[in-house]
Coordinates of C-alpha atoms in Angstrom, one line a residue:
Q1320 CA 230.9 103.3 231.9
R1321 CA 228.1 105.2 233.6
L1322 CA 227.1 102.0 235.4
A1323 CA 230.6 101.1 236.3
I1324 CA 231.9 104.5 237.4
A1325 CA 230.0 106.4 240.0
R1326 CA 232.5 109.2 240.2
L1327 CA 235.6 110.1 238.2
H1328 CA 238.4 112.1 239.9
V1329 CA 241.0 113.7 237.7
I1330 CA 244.2 114.6 239.7
G1331 CA 245.3 117.5 237.5
D1332 CA 247.3 118.4 234.4
V1333 CA 245.1 117.8 231.5
Y1334 CA 247.0 120.5 229.6
D1335 CA 250.4 121.0 227.8
R1336 CA 252.1 117.6 227.0
G1337 CA 249.9 116.4 224.2
P1338 CA 247.9 117.7 221.3
G1339 CA 244.4 116.7 222.5
A1340 CA 243.7 118.7 225.7
H1341 CA 240.7 120.4 224.2
L1342 CA 239.2 117.0 223.2
I1343 CA 239.8 115.6 226.7
M1344 CA 238.0 118.6 228.2
D1345 CA 235.1 118.1 225.8
R1346 CA 234.7 114.6 227.1
L1347 CA 235.0 115.7 230.8
V1348 CA 232.5 118.5 230.4
D1349 CA 229.9 116.0 229.2
Y1350 CA 230.8 113.3 231.8
H1351 CA 228.0 112.4 234.2
S1352 CA 229.9 112.7 237.5
V1353 CA 233.4 114.2 237.7
D1354 CA 235.7 116.5 239.6
V1355 CA 239.2 117.9 238.9
Q1356 CA 242.0 118.7 241.3
W1357 CA 243.8 121.5 239.4
G1358 CA 247.3 120.9 238.3
N1359 CA 249.9 123.6 237.7
H1360 CA 249.4 123.3 233.9
D1361 CA 245.6 123.6 234.3
I1362 CA 245.9 126.7 236.5
L1363 CA 248.2 128.2 233.9
W1364 CA 245.5 127.9 231.2
M1365 CA 242.9 129.1 233.6
G1366 CA 245.0 132.2 234.3
A1367 CA 245.5 132.9 230.6
A1368 CA 241.7 132.6 230.1
A1369 CA 241.2 135.0 233.0
G1370 CA 243.4 137.6 231.4
S1371 CA 246.8 137.1 233.1
Q1372 CA 249.4 138.2 230.6
A1373 CA 252.1 136.3 232.5
C1374 CA 250.1 133.1 232.4
L1375 CA 249.2 133.7 228.7
A1376 CA 252.9 134.2 227.8
N1377 CA 253.8 130.9 229.5
V1378 CA 251.0 129.0 227.8
I1379 CA 252.2 130.2 224.3
R1380 CA 255.9 129.6 225.1
I1381 CA 255.3 126.0 226.2
C1382 CA 253.1 125.2 223.2
L1383 CA 255.9 126.6 220.9
R1384 CA 258.6 124.8 222.9
Y1385 CA 257.0 121.4 222.5
G1386 CA 255.4 122.0 219.1
N1387 CA 251.9 121.6 220.5
M1388 CA 250.0 124.0 218.4
E1389 CA 246.9 121.8 217.8
T1390 CA 245.2 122.7 221.1
L1391 CA 246.1 126.4 220.9
E1392 CA 245.2 127.1 217.2
N1393 CA 242.7 124.5 216.1
G1394 CA 241.2 123.6 219.5
Y1395 CA 240.8 127.1 220.8
A1396 CA 241.2 129.3 217.7
I1397 CA 243.9 131.4 219.3
S1398 CA 245.5 133.5 216.6
L1399 CA 249.3 133.8 216.9
L1400 CA 249.6 136.1 213.9
P1401 CA 250.5 139.2 216.0
L1402 CA 253.3 137.3 217.7
A1403 CA 254.6 135.8 214.4
S1404 CA 254.7 139.3 212.8
F1405 CA 256.5 140.8 215.9
A1406 CA 259.0 137.9 215.9
M1407 CA 259.9 138.3 212.3
E1408 CA 260.4 142.0 212.7
H1409 CA 262.9 141.6 215.6
Y1410 CA 264.5 138.2 215.0
A1411 CA 264.3 137.7 211.2
D1412 CA 268.1 137.2 211.0
D1413 CA 268.5 135.5 214.4
P1414 CA 268.7 131.6 214.2
C1415 CA 267.3 131.4 217.7
Q1416 CA 269.0 128.0 218.2
Q1417 CA 268.3 127.8 221.9
F1418 CA 264.6 128.2 221.2
Y1419 CA 264.2 125.5 218.6
P1420 CA 261.1 123.4 219.4
R1421 CA 261.8 120.0 221.1
E1422 CA 259.8 116.8 221.3
T1423 CA 257.3 118.2 218.8
A1424 CA 253.8 116.7 219.2
E1425 CA 253.0 117.4 215.5
E1426 CA 254.8 117.4 212.2
F1427 CA 256.2 120.7 211.0
T1428 CA 258.3 121.9 208.0
T1429 CA 261.8 123.3 208.5
N1430 CA 260.5 126.8 207.8
E1431 CA 257.7 126.4 210.3
L1432 CA 260.1 125.2 213.0
S1433 CA 262.3 128.2 212.3
L1434 CA 259.4 130.6 212.7
M1435 CA 258.3 128.9 215.9
S1436 CA 261.8 129.3 217.4
K1437 CA 261.7 133.0 216.7
M1438 CA 258.2 133.3 218.1
Q1439 CA 259.2 131.3 221.2
K1440 CA 262.2 133.6 221.8
A1441 CA 259.9 136.7 221.5
I1442 CA 257.3 135.4 223.9
A1443 CA 260.0 134.1 226.3
I1444 CA 261.5 137.6 226.7
I1445 CA 258.0 139.1 227.2
Q1446 CA 257.3 136.4 229.8
L1447 CA 260.5 137.2 231.8
K1448 CA 259.5 140.9 231.8
L1449 CA 255.9 140.2 232.9
E1450 CA 257.0 137.8 235.7
A1451 CA 259.5 140.4 237.0
Q1452 CA 256.7 142.9 237.2
I1453 CA 254.6 140.6 239.3
I1454 CA 257.5 139.8 241.6
K1455 CA 258.1 143.5 242.2
R1456 CA 254.4 144.1 242.7
R1457 CA 254.0 141.2 245.2
P1458 CA 257.1 141.3 247.5
H1459 CA 255.5 138.7 249.9
Y1460 CA 256.0 136.1 247.2
G1461 CA 259.7 136.1 248.2
M1462 CA 260.9 135.6 244.6
E1463 CA 263.4 138.4 244.2
D1464 CA 266.0 135.8 243.1
R1465 CA 264.1 135.4 239.8
L1466 CA 264.8 139.1 238.8
L1467 CA 267.5 138.0 236.3
L1468 CA 267.4 140.5 233.4
E1469 CA 268.8 143.2 235.6
K1470 CA 271.8 141.0 236.4
I1471 CA 273.0 140.8 232.8
D1472 CA 276.1 142.7 231.7
F1473 CA 275.0 143.5 228.2
E1474 CA 278.5 144.7 227.0
K1475 CA 280.2 141.4 228.1
G1476 CA 277.3 139.2 227.3
T1477 CA 277.4 137.6 230.8
I1478 CA 275.2 137.3 233.9
C1479 CA 276.3 137.1 237.5
L1480 CA 274.5 134.5 239.6
N1481 CA 275.6 133.8 243.2
G1482 CA 278.9 135.6 242.5
V1483 CA 279.7 133.6 239.4
D1484 CA 279.8 135.1 235.9
H1485 CA 278.2 132.9 233.3
P1486 CA 278.4 133.6 229.5
L1487 CA 275.1 133.9 227.8
L1488 CA 274.4 131.3 225.1
D1489 CA 272.3 134.0 223.3
S1490 CA 273.0 137.7 224.0
H1491 CA 270.9 139.1 221.1
L1492 CA 268.1 140.8 223.1
P1493 CA 266.9 143.8 221.0
T1494 CA 263.7 144.4 223.0
V1495 CA 265.4 144.6 226.4
N1496 CA 266.5 148.1 227.6
P1497 CA 269.5 147.7 229.9
A1498 CA 268.4 150.8 231.8
D1499 CA 264.9 149.5 232.4
P1500 CA 265.0 145.7 231.5
Y1501 CA 261.5 144.9 232.6
A1502 CA 259.7 147.6 230.6
L1503 CA 257.6 146.3 227.8
T1504 CA 258.0 148.1 224.4
E1505 CA 255.0 149.6 222.8
K1506 CA 254.9 146.8 220.2
E1507 CA 255.2 144.1 222.9
Q1508 CA 252.2 145.7 224.7
N1509 CA 250.2 145.7 221.5
V1510 CA 251.0 142.0 220.8
L1511 CA 250.0 141.1 224.4
E1512 CA 246.7 143.0 224.2
R1513 CA 245.7 141.2 220.9
L1514 CA 246.6 137.8 222.3
R1515 CA 244.7 138.6 225.5
L1516 CA 241.6 139.4 223.5
S1517 CA 242.1 136.1 221.5
F1518 CA 242.1 134.1 224.7
A1519 CA 239.1 136.1 226.2
N1520 CA 237.0 135.6 223.0
S1521 CA 237.7 131.9 222.6
E1522 CA 234.2 130.5 223.5
R1523 CA 235.4 126.9 223.8
L1524 CA 238.3 127.8 226.1
Q1525 CA 236.1 129.9 228.3
R1526 CA 233.6 127.0 228.5
H1527 CA 236.3 124.6 229.5
V1528 CA 237.8 127.0 232.1
R1529 CA 234.4 127.7 233.7
F1530 CA 233.9 123.9 233.9
L1531 CA 237.3 123.7 235.8
Y1532 CA 236.1 126.3 238.2
S1533 CA 232.6 124.7 238.8
K1534 CA 233.9 121.1 239.0
G1535 CA 237.5 121.7 240.3
S1536 CA 239.5 122.9 243.3
L1537 CA 243.0 122.8 244.7
Y1538 CA 242.1 119.8 246.8
L1539 CA 239.2 117.6 247.6
V1540 CA 238.1 115.5 250.6
Y1541 CA 235.9 112.7 249.3
N1542 CA 234.7 109.6 251.0
G1543 CA 237.3 110.1 253.7
N1544 CA 240.3 110.5 251.3
L1545 CA 242.4 113.6 250.5
L1546 CA 243.0 114.3 246.8
Y1547 CA 245.4 116.9 245.5
H1548 CA 247.7 117.3 242.5
G1549 CA 251.1 118.6 243.8
C1550 CA 252.2 118.8 247.4
I1551 CA 251.8 120.3 250.8
A1552 CA 254.8 122.6 251.1
M1553 CA 257.1 121.4 253.9
N1554 CA 260.4 122.3 255.5
P1555 CA 263.3 119.7 255.7
D1556 CA 262.5 119.1 259.4
G1557 CA 259.0 117.9 258.5
S1558 CA 257.1 121.0 259.6
F1559 CA 254.8 122.8 257.2
A1560 CA 256.2 125.7 255.3
S1561 CA 254.4 128.9 255.8
V1562 CA 253.9 132.1 253.8
Q1563 CA 253.5 135.5 255.5
V1564 CA 250.8 137.8 254.1
D1565 CA 250.0 141.0 255.9
G1566 CA 251.5 139.7 259.1
E1567 CA 249.5 136.5 259.0
A1568 CA 251.0 133.0 258.4
F1569 CA 249.4 130.6 256.0
E1570 CA 250.3 126.9 255.8
A1571 CA 248.9 123.5 254.7
K1572 CA 245.0 123.5 254.5
V1573 CA 244.6 127.2 255.3
F1574 CA 247.1 128.2 252.6
M1575 CA 245.4 125.9 250.1
D1576 CA 242.0 127.4 251.0
R1577 CA 243.3 130.9 250.5
L1578 CA 244.9 130.1 247.1
D1579 CA 241.7 128.4 245.9
R1580 CA 239.7 131.5 246.8
L1581 CA 242.3 133.8 245.0
A1582 CA 242.2 131.6 241.9
R1583 CA 238.5 132.1 241.7
Q1584 CA 238.9 135.8 242.4
G1585 CA 241.3 136.1 239.5
Y1586 CA 238.7 134.9 237.1
F1587 CA 235.4 136.2 238.5
A1588 CA 236.2 139.4 240.3
T1589 CA 234.9 142.6 238.7
D1590 CA 237.0 145.0 240.7
P1591 CA 240.3 145.5 238.7
E1592 CA 242.5 145.5 241.7
Q1593 CA 241.0 142.4 243.2
K1594 CA 241.1 140.7 239.8
Q1595 CA 244.8 141.5 239.3
Y1596 CA 245.6 140.2 242.8
G1597 CA 243.9 137.0 242.0
M1598 CA 245.5 136.6 238.5
D1599 CA 248.9 137.2 240.1
A1600 CA 248.1 134.4 242.6
M1601 CA 247.3 132.1 239.7
W1602 CA 250.8 132.8 238.3
Y1603 CA 252.3 132.1 241.7
L1604 CA 250.5 128.8 241.8
W1605 CA 252.2 128.0 238.5
S1606 CA 255.8 128.8 239.6
G1607 CA 256.0 130.0 243.2
S1608 CA 258.5 128.5 245.5
H1609 CA 255.8 127.5 248.0
S1610 CA 253.1 126.8 245.5
P1611 CA 251.3 123.5 246.3
L1612 CA 250.9 122.9 242.6
F1613 CA 254.6 123.5 241.6
G1614 CA 256.6 122.2 244.5
K1615 CA 260.1 123.4 243.5
N1616 CA 262.3 126.3 244.6
K1617 CA 262.3 128.0 241.2
M1618 CA 261.2 127.8 237.6
A1619 CA 264.5 127.9 235.7
T1620 CA 263.2 129.2 232.4
F1621 CA 265.9 131.7 231.9
E1622 CA 268.7 129.3 232.9
R1623 CA 267.6 126.6 230.5
Y1624 CA 267.5 129.0 227.6
F1625 CA 270.5 131.1 228.2
L1626 CA 273.1 129.2 230.3
A1627 CA 275.2 126.2 229.4
D1628 CA 276.0 125.3 233.0
T1629 CA 273.4 122.6 233.7
A1630 CA 273.9 123.0 237.5
T1631 CA 272.0 126.3 237.1
H1632 CA 269.1 124.5 235.5
L1633 CA 268.4 122.5 238.7
E1634 CA 264.9 123.0 240.1
E1635 CA 265.1 121.7 243.7
K1636 CA 262.0 119.8 244.8
N1637 CA 260.2 120.8 248.0
A1638 CA 261.1 118.7 251.0
Y1639 CA 257.6 117.1 250.8
Y1640 CA 258.9 114.8 248.0
S1641 CA 261.6 113.2 250.2
L1642 CA 259.4 113.2 253.3
R1643 CA 256.2 111.7 251.7
D1644 CA 257.7 108.1 251.9
Q1645 CA 257.4 108.4 255.7
P1646 CA 254.1 107.4 257.4
E1647 CA 254.4 110.2 259.9
T1648 CA 254.3 112.8 257.0
A1649 CA 251.0 111.4 255.7
V1650 CA 249.6 111.3 259.2
K1651 CA 250.6 114.9 259.8
I1652 CA 249.0 116.0 256.5
L1653 CA 245.8 114.0 257.0
Q1654 CA 245.3 115.4 260.5
A1655 CA 245.8 119.0 259.2
F1656 CA 242.9 118.4 256.9
G1657 CA 240.7 116.9 259.7
L1658 CA 240.9 113.3 258.5
D1659 CA 241.5 110.1 260.4
P1660 CA 245.0 108.8 259.4
Q1661 CA 244.0 105.3 260.3
K1662 CA 241.3 105.2 257.7
A1663 CA 242.0 108.0 255.2
R1664 CA 244.4 107.9 252.2
I1665 CA 246.1 110.7 250.2
V1666 CA 245.9 110.5 246.4
N1667 CA 248.6 112.5 244.8
G1668 CA 249.8 113.3 241.2
H1669 CA 252.2 115.8 239.6
V1670 CA 255.5 113.9 239.6
P1671 CA 255.5 110.8 237.4
V1672 CA 256.4 107.5 239.2
Q1673 CA 259.7 106.1 237.7
V1674 CA 258.3 102.5 237.5
K1675 CA 261.2 101.4 235.2
K1676 CA 263.6 102.3 238.0
G1677 CA 261.7 100.3 240.6
E1678 CA 259.8 103.2 242.2
S1679 CA 256.5 102.3 243.8
P1680 CA 253.4 104.4 243.6
V1681 CA 252.5 103.4 247.1
K1682 CA 254.2 105.6 249.8
A1683 CA 254.0 106.1 253.5
A1684 CA 253.1 102.5 254.4
G1685 CA 250.1 102.7 252.1
R1686 CA 248.7 106.0 253.3
L1687 CA 249.8 107.9 250.2
I1688 CA 249.3 106.8 246.6
V1689 CA 250.8 108.6 243.6
I1690 CA 248.8 107.9 240.5
D1691 CA 250.9 109.9 238.0
G1692 CA 252.4 107.2 235.8
G1693 CA 252.7 109.4 232.7
F1694 CA 249.6 109.2 230.6
S1695 CA 251.3 111.7 228.2
K1696 CA 253.5 110.0 225.6
A1697 CA 256.3 112.4 226.4
Y1698 CA 256.7 110.8 229.8
Q1699 CA 256.3 107.1 228.9
D1700 CA 260.0 106.5 228.2
K1701 CA 260.8 107.9 231.6
T1702 CA 258.1 106.0 233.6
G1703 CA 258.0 102.7 231.6
I1704 CA 254.2 102.7 231.6
A1705 CA 251.3 104.8 230.3
G1706 CA 249.6 106.0 233.4
Y1707 CA 247.7 104.7 236.4
T1708 CA 244.1 104.5 237.3
L1709 CA 243.2 104.2 241.0
I1710 CA 239.9 102.3 241.7
H1711 CA 238.1 102.7 245.0
N1712 CA 235.1 100.4 245.3
S1713 CA 233.2 98.5 248.0
Y1714 CA 236.0 95.9 248.2
G1715 CA 238.9 98.4 248.7
F1716 CA 241.6 100.0 246.6
L1717 CA 242.9 98.7 243.3
L1718 CA 245.6 100.3 241.1
A1719 CA 245.6 99.6 237.4
S1720 CA 248.8 100.4 235.4
H1721 CA 248.4 100.8 231.7
A1722 CA 250.7 99.7 228.9
P1723 CA 251.6 102.3 226.2
F1724 CA 249.1 102.6 223.3
E1725 CA 250.6 104.0 220.1
S1726 CA 247.5 104.3 217.8
T1727 CA 244.2 102.8 216.8
Q1728 CA 245.6 102.0 213.3
K1729 CA 248.5 100.0 214.7
A1730 CA 246.3 98.2 217.1
I1731 CA 244.0 97.1 214.2
E1732 CA 246.9 96.2 211.9
E1733 CA 248.9 94.2 214.5
G1734 CA 245.9 92.8 216.5
L1735 CA 247.1 94.6 219.7
D1736 CA 245.0 95.3 222.7
I1737 CA 245.3 97.8 225.5
H1738 CA 246.8 95.9 228.4
S1739 CA 246.3 96.9 232.0
K1740 CA 247.7 95.3 235.1
T1741 CA 245.6 95.6 238.3
E1742 CA 247.0 95.3 241.8
I1743 CA 245.0 95.1 245.0
L1744 CA 246.4 97.8 247.4
E1745 CA 243.9 97.3 250.2
A1746 CA 241.0 94.9 250.7
N1747 CA 238.2 95.6 253.1
Y1748 CA 237.2 93.0 255.6
A1749 CA 233.6 94.2 255.4
R1750 CA 232.4 95.7 252.1
I1751 CA 231.7 99.4 252.0
R1752 CA 228.0 100.2 251.7
V1753 CA 226.4 103.3 250.3
R1754 CA 225.7 104.5 253.8
D1755 CA 229.5 104.7 254.4
T1756 CA 230.1 107.2 251.6
D1757 CA 229.7 110.9 251.5
D1758 CA 226.6 110.5 249.2
G1759 CA 225.2 108.0 251.7
R1760 CA 225.6 110.3 254.6
Q1761 CA 223.7 113.0 252.6
I1762 CA 220.9 110.6 251.9
Q1763 CA 220.8 109.6 255.5
A1764 CA 220.5 113.2 256.5
K1765 CA 217.3 113.4 254.4
I1766 CA 216.0 110.2 255.7
H1767 CA 216.1 111.1 259.4
P1768 CA 213.5 114.0 259.3
L1769 CA 211.3 111.8 257.1
E1770 CA 211.5 109.0 259.8
A1771 CA 210.7 111.6 262.5
L1772 CA 207.7 112.8 260.4
L1773 CA 206.4 109.3 260.0
G1774 CA 206.8 108.6 263.7
A1775 CA 204.9 111.8 264.6
Y1776 CA 202.1 110.7 262.3
R1777 CA 201.9 107.2 263.8
T1778 CA 201.8 108.5 267.4
G1779 CA 199.1 111.1 266.6
L1780 CA 201.3 114.2 267.1
I1781 CA 200.2 115.3 263.6
K1782 CA 197.2 114.3 261.5
E1783 CA 196.7 113.7 257.9
Q1784 CA 195.7 116.8 255.9

């Protein structure tokens, strides 16, 4: 593989939908040449490792929701005992039906699943409180519509959204003070601090996150191509969506550059105020309405847990996802990043391609390629395949689609093989040489002064020492 692959690009989301994220990260850390364009799930774990309590709460809630405890407990040695003890104290007699784990990645007993549902409810309420505190702290995020606990009528067990009263599926909220719904109880604060220390002291997690910072970024321009995980936030009319911060508008590349810097600030800054600002930005990258990693108008966590009306669960995708089929959209984005749209391509991830419904991974007349085909088993029923690998070599672009692979044991017993189908997307009339790549241009930049030095020696301008 070292001979065959000069550079491996991972277009985000190593974490959260399978039990082996820590094992994948071990392999990537030791890989000879690799970079990662952060996904929204990656940035969530990075935020948790940095100390963001809101990110930490989301990480734990998602692991409990999907029964993915292998990475958290065995992979990173994160102790959930403080949360389990807290959950049993407050929800011992609560069935927590809305919080029962789904699509569990591992096998659990009935008692374990019951405990996990109580823990999930406990951390979900804590998460809603923490997120509201960030929204109030950062009004420029424009996320006041997500301040939902204050809209609950605790006597009626309802919540009013957009003028409509919705009954709550679960109104047992013993840790929420109606007079101050976003205040953490003393016991909740204690649980959070112990969990924060567990994340901070996980040597393996910190090593993996430092790798994501050293080898990763929000986007990458490489060999004339633009790589990013999610989207470039756009308005329905095709213009770039902008975010106002201190009277200055940020959009497209400038916005991505700012968020990339803040994500690093959230982990590395020593000044408490700067670090907090950066950690809040990492949470915004996870769920903000204009986040280039999230790409939706809201994260409907509350609605999915507490409301039966599925219309309230809808998370509307950014206009980018309807516009990216159009060549002019790709041209506009490539030009914003200083690339030639006649030669450059966009490589995108995040939203799995629905192959079984006839969707093509190739968009915008070939200028944009979506390589998320659902490597995670949880997505394979939806996509119909088990992921894509895009190959860029001297001959052009090739896209390999992979068939689902259940297990090594089954493959041995039934004599199965891993089948991949490769499609040529673009063939070069003239093969690409090393000199045409980014590495080649760096080599050439070193050759020029050496040639000048040799010429000066041959013409007598300098003499041998």
